[in-house]
Short mmCIF file of C-alpha atoms and ligand atoms in Angstrom, two decimals:
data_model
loop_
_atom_site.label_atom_id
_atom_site.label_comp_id
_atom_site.label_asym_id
_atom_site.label_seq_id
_atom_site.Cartn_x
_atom_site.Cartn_y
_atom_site.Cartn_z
CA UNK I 202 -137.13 -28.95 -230.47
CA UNK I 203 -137.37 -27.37 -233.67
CA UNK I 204 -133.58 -26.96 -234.09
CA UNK I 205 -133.06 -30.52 -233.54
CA UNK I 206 -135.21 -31.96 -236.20
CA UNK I 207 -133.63 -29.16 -238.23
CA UNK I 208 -130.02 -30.14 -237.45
CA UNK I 209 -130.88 -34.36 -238.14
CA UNK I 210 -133.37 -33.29 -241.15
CA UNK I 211 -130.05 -31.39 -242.70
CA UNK I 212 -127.67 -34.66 -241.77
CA UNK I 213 -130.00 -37.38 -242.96
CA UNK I 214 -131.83 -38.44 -246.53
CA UNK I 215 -135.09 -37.33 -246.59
CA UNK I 216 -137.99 -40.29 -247.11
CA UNK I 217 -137.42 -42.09 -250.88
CA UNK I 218 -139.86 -40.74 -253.59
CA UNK I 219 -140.46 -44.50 -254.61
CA UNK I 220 -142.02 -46.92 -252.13
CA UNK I 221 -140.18 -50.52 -252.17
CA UNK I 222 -143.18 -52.81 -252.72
CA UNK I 223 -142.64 -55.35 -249.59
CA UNK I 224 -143.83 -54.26 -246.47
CA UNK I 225 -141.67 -55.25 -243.67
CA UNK I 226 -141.60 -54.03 -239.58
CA UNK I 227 -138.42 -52.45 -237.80
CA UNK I 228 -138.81 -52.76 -234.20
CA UNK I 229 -136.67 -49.65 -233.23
CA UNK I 230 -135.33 -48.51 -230.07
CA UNK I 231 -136.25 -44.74 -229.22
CA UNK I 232 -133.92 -44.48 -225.91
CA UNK I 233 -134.98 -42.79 -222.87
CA UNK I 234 -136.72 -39.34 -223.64
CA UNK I 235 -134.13 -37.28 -225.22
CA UNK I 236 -134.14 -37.25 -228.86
CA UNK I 237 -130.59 -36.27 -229.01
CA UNK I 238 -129.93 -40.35 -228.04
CA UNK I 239 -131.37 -41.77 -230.41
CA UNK I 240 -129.27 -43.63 -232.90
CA UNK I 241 -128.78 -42.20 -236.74
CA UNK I 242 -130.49 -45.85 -237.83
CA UNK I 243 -133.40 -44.98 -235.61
CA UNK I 244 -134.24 -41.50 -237.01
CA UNK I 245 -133.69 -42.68 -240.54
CA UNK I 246 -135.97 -45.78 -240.21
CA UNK I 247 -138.73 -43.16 -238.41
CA UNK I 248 -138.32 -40.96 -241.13
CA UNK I 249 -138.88 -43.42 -243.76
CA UNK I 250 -141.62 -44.87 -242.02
CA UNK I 251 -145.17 -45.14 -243.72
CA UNK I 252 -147.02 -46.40 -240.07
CA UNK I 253 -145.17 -45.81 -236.82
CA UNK I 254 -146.95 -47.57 -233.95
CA UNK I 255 -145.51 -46.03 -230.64
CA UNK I 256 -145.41 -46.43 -227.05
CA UNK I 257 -146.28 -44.43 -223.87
CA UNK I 258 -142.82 -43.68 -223.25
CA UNK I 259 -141.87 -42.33 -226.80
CA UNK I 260 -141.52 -38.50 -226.10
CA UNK I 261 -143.69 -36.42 -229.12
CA UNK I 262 -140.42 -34.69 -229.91
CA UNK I 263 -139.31 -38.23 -231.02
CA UNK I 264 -142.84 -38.85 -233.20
CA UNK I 265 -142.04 -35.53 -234.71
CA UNK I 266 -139.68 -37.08 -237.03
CA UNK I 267 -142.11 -39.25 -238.90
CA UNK I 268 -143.52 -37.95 -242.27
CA UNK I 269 -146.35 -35.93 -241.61
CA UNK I 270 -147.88 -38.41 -244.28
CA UNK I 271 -147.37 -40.70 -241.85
CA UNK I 272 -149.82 -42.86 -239.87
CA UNK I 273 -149.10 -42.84 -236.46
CA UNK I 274 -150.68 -45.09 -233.96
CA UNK I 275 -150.60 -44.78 -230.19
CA UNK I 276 -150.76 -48.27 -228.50
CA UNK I 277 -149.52 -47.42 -225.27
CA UNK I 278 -151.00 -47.75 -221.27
CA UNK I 279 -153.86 -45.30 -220.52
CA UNK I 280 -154.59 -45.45 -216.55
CA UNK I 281 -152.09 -48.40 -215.98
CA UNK I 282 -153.91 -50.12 -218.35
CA UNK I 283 -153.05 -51.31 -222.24
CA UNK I 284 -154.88 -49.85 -224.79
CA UNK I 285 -154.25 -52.49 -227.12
CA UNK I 286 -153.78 -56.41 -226.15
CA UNK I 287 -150.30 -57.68 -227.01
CA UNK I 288 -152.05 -59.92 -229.21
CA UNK I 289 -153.78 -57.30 -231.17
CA UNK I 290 -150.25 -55.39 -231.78
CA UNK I 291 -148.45 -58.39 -232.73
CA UNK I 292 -152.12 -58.42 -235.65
CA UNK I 293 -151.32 -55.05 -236.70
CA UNK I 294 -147.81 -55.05 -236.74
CA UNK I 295 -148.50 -58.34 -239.51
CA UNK I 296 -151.53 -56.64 -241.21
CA UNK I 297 -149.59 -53.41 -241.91
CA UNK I 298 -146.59 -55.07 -242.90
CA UNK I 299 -148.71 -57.86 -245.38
CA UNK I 300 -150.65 -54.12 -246.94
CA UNK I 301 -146.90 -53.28 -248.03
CA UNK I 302 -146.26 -50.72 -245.51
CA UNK I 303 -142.65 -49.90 -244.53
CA UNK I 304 -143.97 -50.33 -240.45
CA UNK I 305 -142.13 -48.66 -237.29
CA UNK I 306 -142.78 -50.68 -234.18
CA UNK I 307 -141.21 -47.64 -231.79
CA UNK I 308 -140.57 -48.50 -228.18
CA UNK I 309 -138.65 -46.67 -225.28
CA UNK I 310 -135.21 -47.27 -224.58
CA UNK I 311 -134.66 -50.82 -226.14
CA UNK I 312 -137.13 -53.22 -227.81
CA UNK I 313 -135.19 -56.33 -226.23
CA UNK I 314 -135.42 -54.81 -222.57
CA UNK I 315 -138.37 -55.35 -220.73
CA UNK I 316 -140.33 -54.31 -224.24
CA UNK I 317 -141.44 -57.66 -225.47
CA UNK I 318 -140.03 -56.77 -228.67
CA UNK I 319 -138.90 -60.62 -228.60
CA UNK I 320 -142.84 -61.44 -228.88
CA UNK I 321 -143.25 -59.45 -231.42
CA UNK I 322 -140.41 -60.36 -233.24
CA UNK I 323 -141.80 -64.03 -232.78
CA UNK I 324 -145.23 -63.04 -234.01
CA UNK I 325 -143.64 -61.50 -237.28
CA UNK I 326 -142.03 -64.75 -237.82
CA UNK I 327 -144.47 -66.88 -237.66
CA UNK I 328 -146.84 -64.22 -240.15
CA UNK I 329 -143.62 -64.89 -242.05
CA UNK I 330 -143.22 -60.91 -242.32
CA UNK I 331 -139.55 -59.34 -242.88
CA UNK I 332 -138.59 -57.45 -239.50
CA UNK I 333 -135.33 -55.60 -238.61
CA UNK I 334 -134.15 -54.69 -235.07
CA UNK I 335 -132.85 -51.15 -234.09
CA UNK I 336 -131.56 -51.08 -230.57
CA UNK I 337 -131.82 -48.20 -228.63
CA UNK I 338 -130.45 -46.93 -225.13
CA UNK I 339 -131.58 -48.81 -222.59
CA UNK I 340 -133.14 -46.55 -219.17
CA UNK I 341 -130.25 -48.42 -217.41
CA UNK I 342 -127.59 -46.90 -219.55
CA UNK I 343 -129.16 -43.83 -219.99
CA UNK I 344 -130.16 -43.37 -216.47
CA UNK I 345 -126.73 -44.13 -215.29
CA UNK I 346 -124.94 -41.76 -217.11
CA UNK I 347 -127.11 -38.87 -216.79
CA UNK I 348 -127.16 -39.08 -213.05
CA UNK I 349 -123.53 -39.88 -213.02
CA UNK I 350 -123.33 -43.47 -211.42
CA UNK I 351 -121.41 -45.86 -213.51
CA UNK I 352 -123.11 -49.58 -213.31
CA UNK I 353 -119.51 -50.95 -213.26
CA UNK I 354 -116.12 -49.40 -211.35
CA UNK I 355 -112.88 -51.01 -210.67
CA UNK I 356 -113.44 -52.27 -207.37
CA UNK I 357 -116.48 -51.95 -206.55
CA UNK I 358 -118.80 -53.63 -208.81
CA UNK I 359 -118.21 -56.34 -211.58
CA UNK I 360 -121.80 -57.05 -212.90
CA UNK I 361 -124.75 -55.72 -213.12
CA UNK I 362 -128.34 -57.00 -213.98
CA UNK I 363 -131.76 -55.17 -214.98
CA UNK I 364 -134.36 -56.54 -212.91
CA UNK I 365 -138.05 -56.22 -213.65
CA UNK I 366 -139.81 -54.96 -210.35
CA UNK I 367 -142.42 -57.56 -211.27
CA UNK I 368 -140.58 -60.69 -210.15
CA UNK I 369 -142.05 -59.32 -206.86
CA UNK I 370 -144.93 -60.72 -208.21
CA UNK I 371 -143.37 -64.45 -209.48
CA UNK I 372 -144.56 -67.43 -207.38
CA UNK I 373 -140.79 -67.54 -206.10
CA UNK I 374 -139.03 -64.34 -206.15
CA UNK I 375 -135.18 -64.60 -206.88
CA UNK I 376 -134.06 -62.41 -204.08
CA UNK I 377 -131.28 -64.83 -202.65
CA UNK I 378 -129.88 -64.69 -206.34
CA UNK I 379 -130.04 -61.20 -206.72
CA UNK I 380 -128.43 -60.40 -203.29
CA UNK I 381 -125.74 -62.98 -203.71
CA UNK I 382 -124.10 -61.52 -206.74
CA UNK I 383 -122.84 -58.66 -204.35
CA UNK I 384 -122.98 -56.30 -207.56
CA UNK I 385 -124.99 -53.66 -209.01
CA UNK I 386 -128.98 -53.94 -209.44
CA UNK I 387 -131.14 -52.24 -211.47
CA UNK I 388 -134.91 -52.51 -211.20
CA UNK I 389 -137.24 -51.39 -214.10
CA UNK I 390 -141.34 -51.47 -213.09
CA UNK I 391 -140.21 -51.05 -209.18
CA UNK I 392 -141.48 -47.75 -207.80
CA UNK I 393 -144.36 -49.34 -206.64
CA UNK I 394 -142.74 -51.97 -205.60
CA UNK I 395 -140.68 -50.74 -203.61
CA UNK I 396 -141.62 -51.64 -200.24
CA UNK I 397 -141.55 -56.05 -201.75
CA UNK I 398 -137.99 -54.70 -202.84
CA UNK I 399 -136.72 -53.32 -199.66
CA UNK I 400 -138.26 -56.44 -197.57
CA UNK I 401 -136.83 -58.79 -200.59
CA UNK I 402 -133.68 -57.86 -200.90
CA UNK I 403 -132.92 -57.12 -196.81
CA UNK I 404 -134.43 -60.75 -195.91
CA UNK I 405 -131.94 -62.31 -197.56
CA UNK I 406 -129.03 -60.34 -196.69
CA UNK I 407 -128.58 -57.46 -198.73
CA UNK I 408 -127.39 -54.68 -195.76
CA UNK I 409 -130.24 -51.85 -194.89
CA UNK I 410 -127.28 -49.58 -195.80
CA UNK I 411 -127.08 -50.26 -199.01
CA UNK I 412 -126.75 -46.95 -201.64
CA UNK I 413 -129.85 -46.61 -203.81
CA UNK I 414 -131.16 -43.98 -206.69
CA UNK I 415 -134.06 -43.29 -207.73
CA UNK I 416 -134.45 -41.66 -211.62
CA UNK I 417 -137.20 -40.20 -212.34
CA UNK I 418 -138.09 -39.27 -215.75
CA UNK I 419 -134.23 -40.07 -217.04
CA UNK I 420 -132.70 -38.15 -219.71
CA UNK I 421 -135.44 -35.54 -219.69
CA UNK I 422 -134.64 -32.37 -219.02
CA UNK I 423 -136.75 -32.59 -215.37
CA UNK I 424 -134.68 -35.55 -214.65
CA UNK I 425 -134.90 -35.93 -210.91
CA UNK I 426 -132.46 -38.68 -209.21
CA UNK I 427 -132.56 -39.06 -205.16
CA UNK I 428 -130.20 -40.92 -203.44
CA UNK I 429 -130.92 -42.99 -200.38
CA UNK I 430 -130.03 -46.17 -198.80
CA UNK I 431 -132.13 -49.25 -198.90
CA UNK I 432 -133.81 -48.76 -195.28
CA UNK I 433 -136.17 -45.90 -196.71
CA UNK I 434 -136.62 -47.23 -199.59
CA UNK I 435 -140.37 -47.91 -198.84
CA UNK I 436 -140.62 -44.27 -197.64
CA UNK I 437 -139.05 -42.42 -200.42
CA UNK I 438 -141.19 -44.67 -203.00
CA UNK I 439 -144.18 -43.64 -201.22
CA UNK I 440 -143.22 -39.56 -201.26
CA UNK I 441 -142.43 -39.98 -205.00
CA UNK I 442 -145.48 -41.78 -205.86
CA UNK I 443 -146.85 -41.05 -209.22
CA UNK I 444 -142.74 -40.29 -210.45
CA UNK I 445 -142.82 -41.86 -214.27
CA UNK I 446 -141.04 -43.56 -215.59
CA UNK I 447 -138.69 -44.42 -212.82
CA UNK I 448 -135.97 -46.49 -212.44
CA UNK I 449 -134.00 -47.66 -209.06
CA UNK I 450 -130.17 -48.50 -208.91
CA UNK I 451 -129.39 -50.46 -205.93
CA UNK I 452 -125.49 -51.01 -204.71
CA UNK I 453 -122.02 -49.70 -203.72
CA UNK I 454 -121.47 -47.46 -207.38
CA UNK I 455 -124.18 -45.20 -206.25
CA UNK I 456 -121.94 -43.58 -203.59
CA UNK I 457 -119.49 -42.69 -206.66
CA UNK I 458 -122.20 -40.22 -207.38
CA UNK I 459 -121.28 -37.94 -204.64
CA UNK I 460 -117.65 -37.81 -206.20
CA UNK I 461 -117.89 -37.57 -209.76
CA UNK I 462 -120.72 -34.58 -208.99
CA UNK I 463 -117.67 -32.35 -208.70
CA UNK I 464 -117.01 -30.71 -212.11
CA UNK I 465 -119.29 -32.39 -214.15
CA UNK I 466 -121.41 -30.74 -216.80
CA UNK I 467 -124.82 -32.08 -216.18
CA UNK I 468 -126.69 -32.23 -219.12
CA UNK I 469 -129.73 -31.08 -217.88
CA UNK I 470 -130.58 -29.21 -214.35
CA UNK I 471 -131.13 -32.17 -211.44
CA UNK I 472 -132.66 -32.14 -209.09
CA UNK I 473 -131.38 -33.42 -205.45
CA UNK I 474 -132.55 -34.40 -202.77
CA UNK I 475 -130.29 -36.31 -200.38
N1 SAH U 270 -137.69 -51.01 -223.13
C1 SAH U 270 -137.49 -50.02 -222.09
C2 SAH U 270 -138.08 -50.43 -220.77
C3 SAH U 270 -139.59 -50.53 -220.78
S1 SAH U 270 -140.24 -51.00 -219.22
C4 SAH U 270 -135.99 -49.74 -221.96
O1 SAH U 270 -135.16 -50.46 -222.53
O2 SAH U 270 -135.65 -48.77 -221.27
C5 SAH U 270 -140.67 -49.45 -218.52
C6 SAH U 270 -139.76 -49.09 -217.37
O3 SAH U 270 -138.51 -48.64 -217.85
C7 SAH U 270 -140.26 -47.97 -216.50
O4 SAH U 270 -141.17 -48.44 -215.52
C8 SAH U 270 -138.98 -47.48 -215.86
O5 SAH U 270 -138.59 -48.32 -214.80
C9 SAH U 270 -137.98 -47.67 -216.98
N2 SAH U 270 -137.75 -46.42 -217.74
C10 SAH U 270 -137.92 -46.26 -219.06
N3 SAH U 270 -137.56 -45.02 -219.44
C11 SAH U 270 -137.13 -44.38 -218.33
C12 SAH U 270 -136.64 -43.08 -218.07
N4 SAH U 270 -136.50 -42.17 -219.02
N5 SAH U 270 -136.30 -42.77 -216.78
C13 SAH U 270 -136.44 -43.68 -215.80
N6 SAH U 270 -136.89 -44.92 -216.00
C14 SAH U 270 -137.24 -45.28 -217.24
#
């Protein structure tokens, strides 16, 4: 790790001596696990930061960045549960910001995906506090190209959408939608619901044949991606229970995997199991 932070602290300007007086909140983007994907803006808006208020799913290599004069403020999930209420974030995001603190609101992958960085956003407006966005790599992207299925391929598939595995839990759960696009689906939240998924999507039509990965821990270097088709889905989910984060790709593109395997420089080792 060290040689990273070497390597961007050698690229980048180091924090300003002089504070600007306004405080103001960046919600930034940290990507999925590897600190090599974050973007340049990200790192030099961590760097500068004077509070960084983080996620679960910010890796430590990321947090190393910040000043060590920093204050750094962990308002993540402990035991599936929040730490801090979504309303009490959105308070300290505005109380920092109205102390004149230069604030980092750092969230995995991308604050506009399944992050409710749009609430917050919304919350800062109405405080009337300046805010910036950074985005970040989303697990979708990131996933996708680290276990070598592309969401999109001549021929195969036109579209894809990123599906929260919680509309399982919505009074009426889209599944004819999602099956009739034909195309690529990507479910964040779904290992555990997995089984709702499987039922879901084969009700309405979606064949029990259908390709499916499952990324565990994407971009990491114990990235694990397993590649099944949608009538074990249930089964697999339950053998990788406890996997996190994890991240399922349903449709045709996953089969490209098998292909583009061949001569590829993984970036990290993978682990299979087909
Ligand atoms: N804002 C984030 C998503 C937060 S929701 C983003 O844009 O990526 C949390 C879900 O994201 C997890 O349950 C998992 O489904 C997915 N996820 C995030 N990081 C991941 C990773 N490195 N590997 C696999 N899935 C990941």
């Amino acid at each position: 790790f060290s040689s990273h932070t070497d390597w961007y602290q050698r690229t980048l300007p180091s924090k300003p001596k002089t504070q600007p007086q306004a405080g103001r909140v960046t919600l930034v983007g940290a990507g999925p696990c590897d600190p090599e994907l974050l973007t340049l803006k990200a790192l030099k808006a961590i760097q500068q930061a004077d509070v960084v208020i983080y996620d679960r799913l910010v890796g430590r290599d990321i947090l190393e960045f910040a000043d060590p004069d920093a204050e750094m403020i962990y308002v993540g999930k402990r035991c599936g549960r929040p730490s801090m209420s979504q309303e009490s974030i959105n308070a300290e995001l505005v109380r920092q910001a109205k102390a004149g603190k230069q604030v980092v609101r750092l969230k995995g992958g991308d604050p506009f995906v399944f992050g409710r960085g749009g609430e917050e956003a919304l919350a800062l407006v109405s405080a009337n506090v300046a805010y910036q966005v950074i985005p970040g790599i989303t697990a979708a992207l990131g996933c996708a190209a680290s276990s070598l299925i592309p969401l999109t391929h001549r021929e195969v598939s036109r579209s894809v959408t990123l599906v929260t595995g919680q509309v399982v839990t919505g009074s009426l759960p889209a599944w004819a939608e999602l099956v009739a696009s034909g195309q690529t689906l990507v479910f964040y939240m779904g290992l555990e619901k997995a089984a709702q998924i499987q039922q879901g999507l084969m009700a309405h039509g979606l064949s029990s044949s259908t390709p499916v990965a499952i990324i565990g821990k994407g971009c990491s270097a114990t990235q694990e991606v397993h590649t099944l088709s949608l009538e074990t889905l249930e089964k697999h989910a339950l053998e990788l229970k406890g996997l996190s984060p994890a991240l399922i790709i349903l449709g045709d593109v996953v089969k490209l995997r098998a292909a583009l395997l061949h001569n590829a420089e993984l970036l990290q080792s993978v682990q299979e199991d087909v």
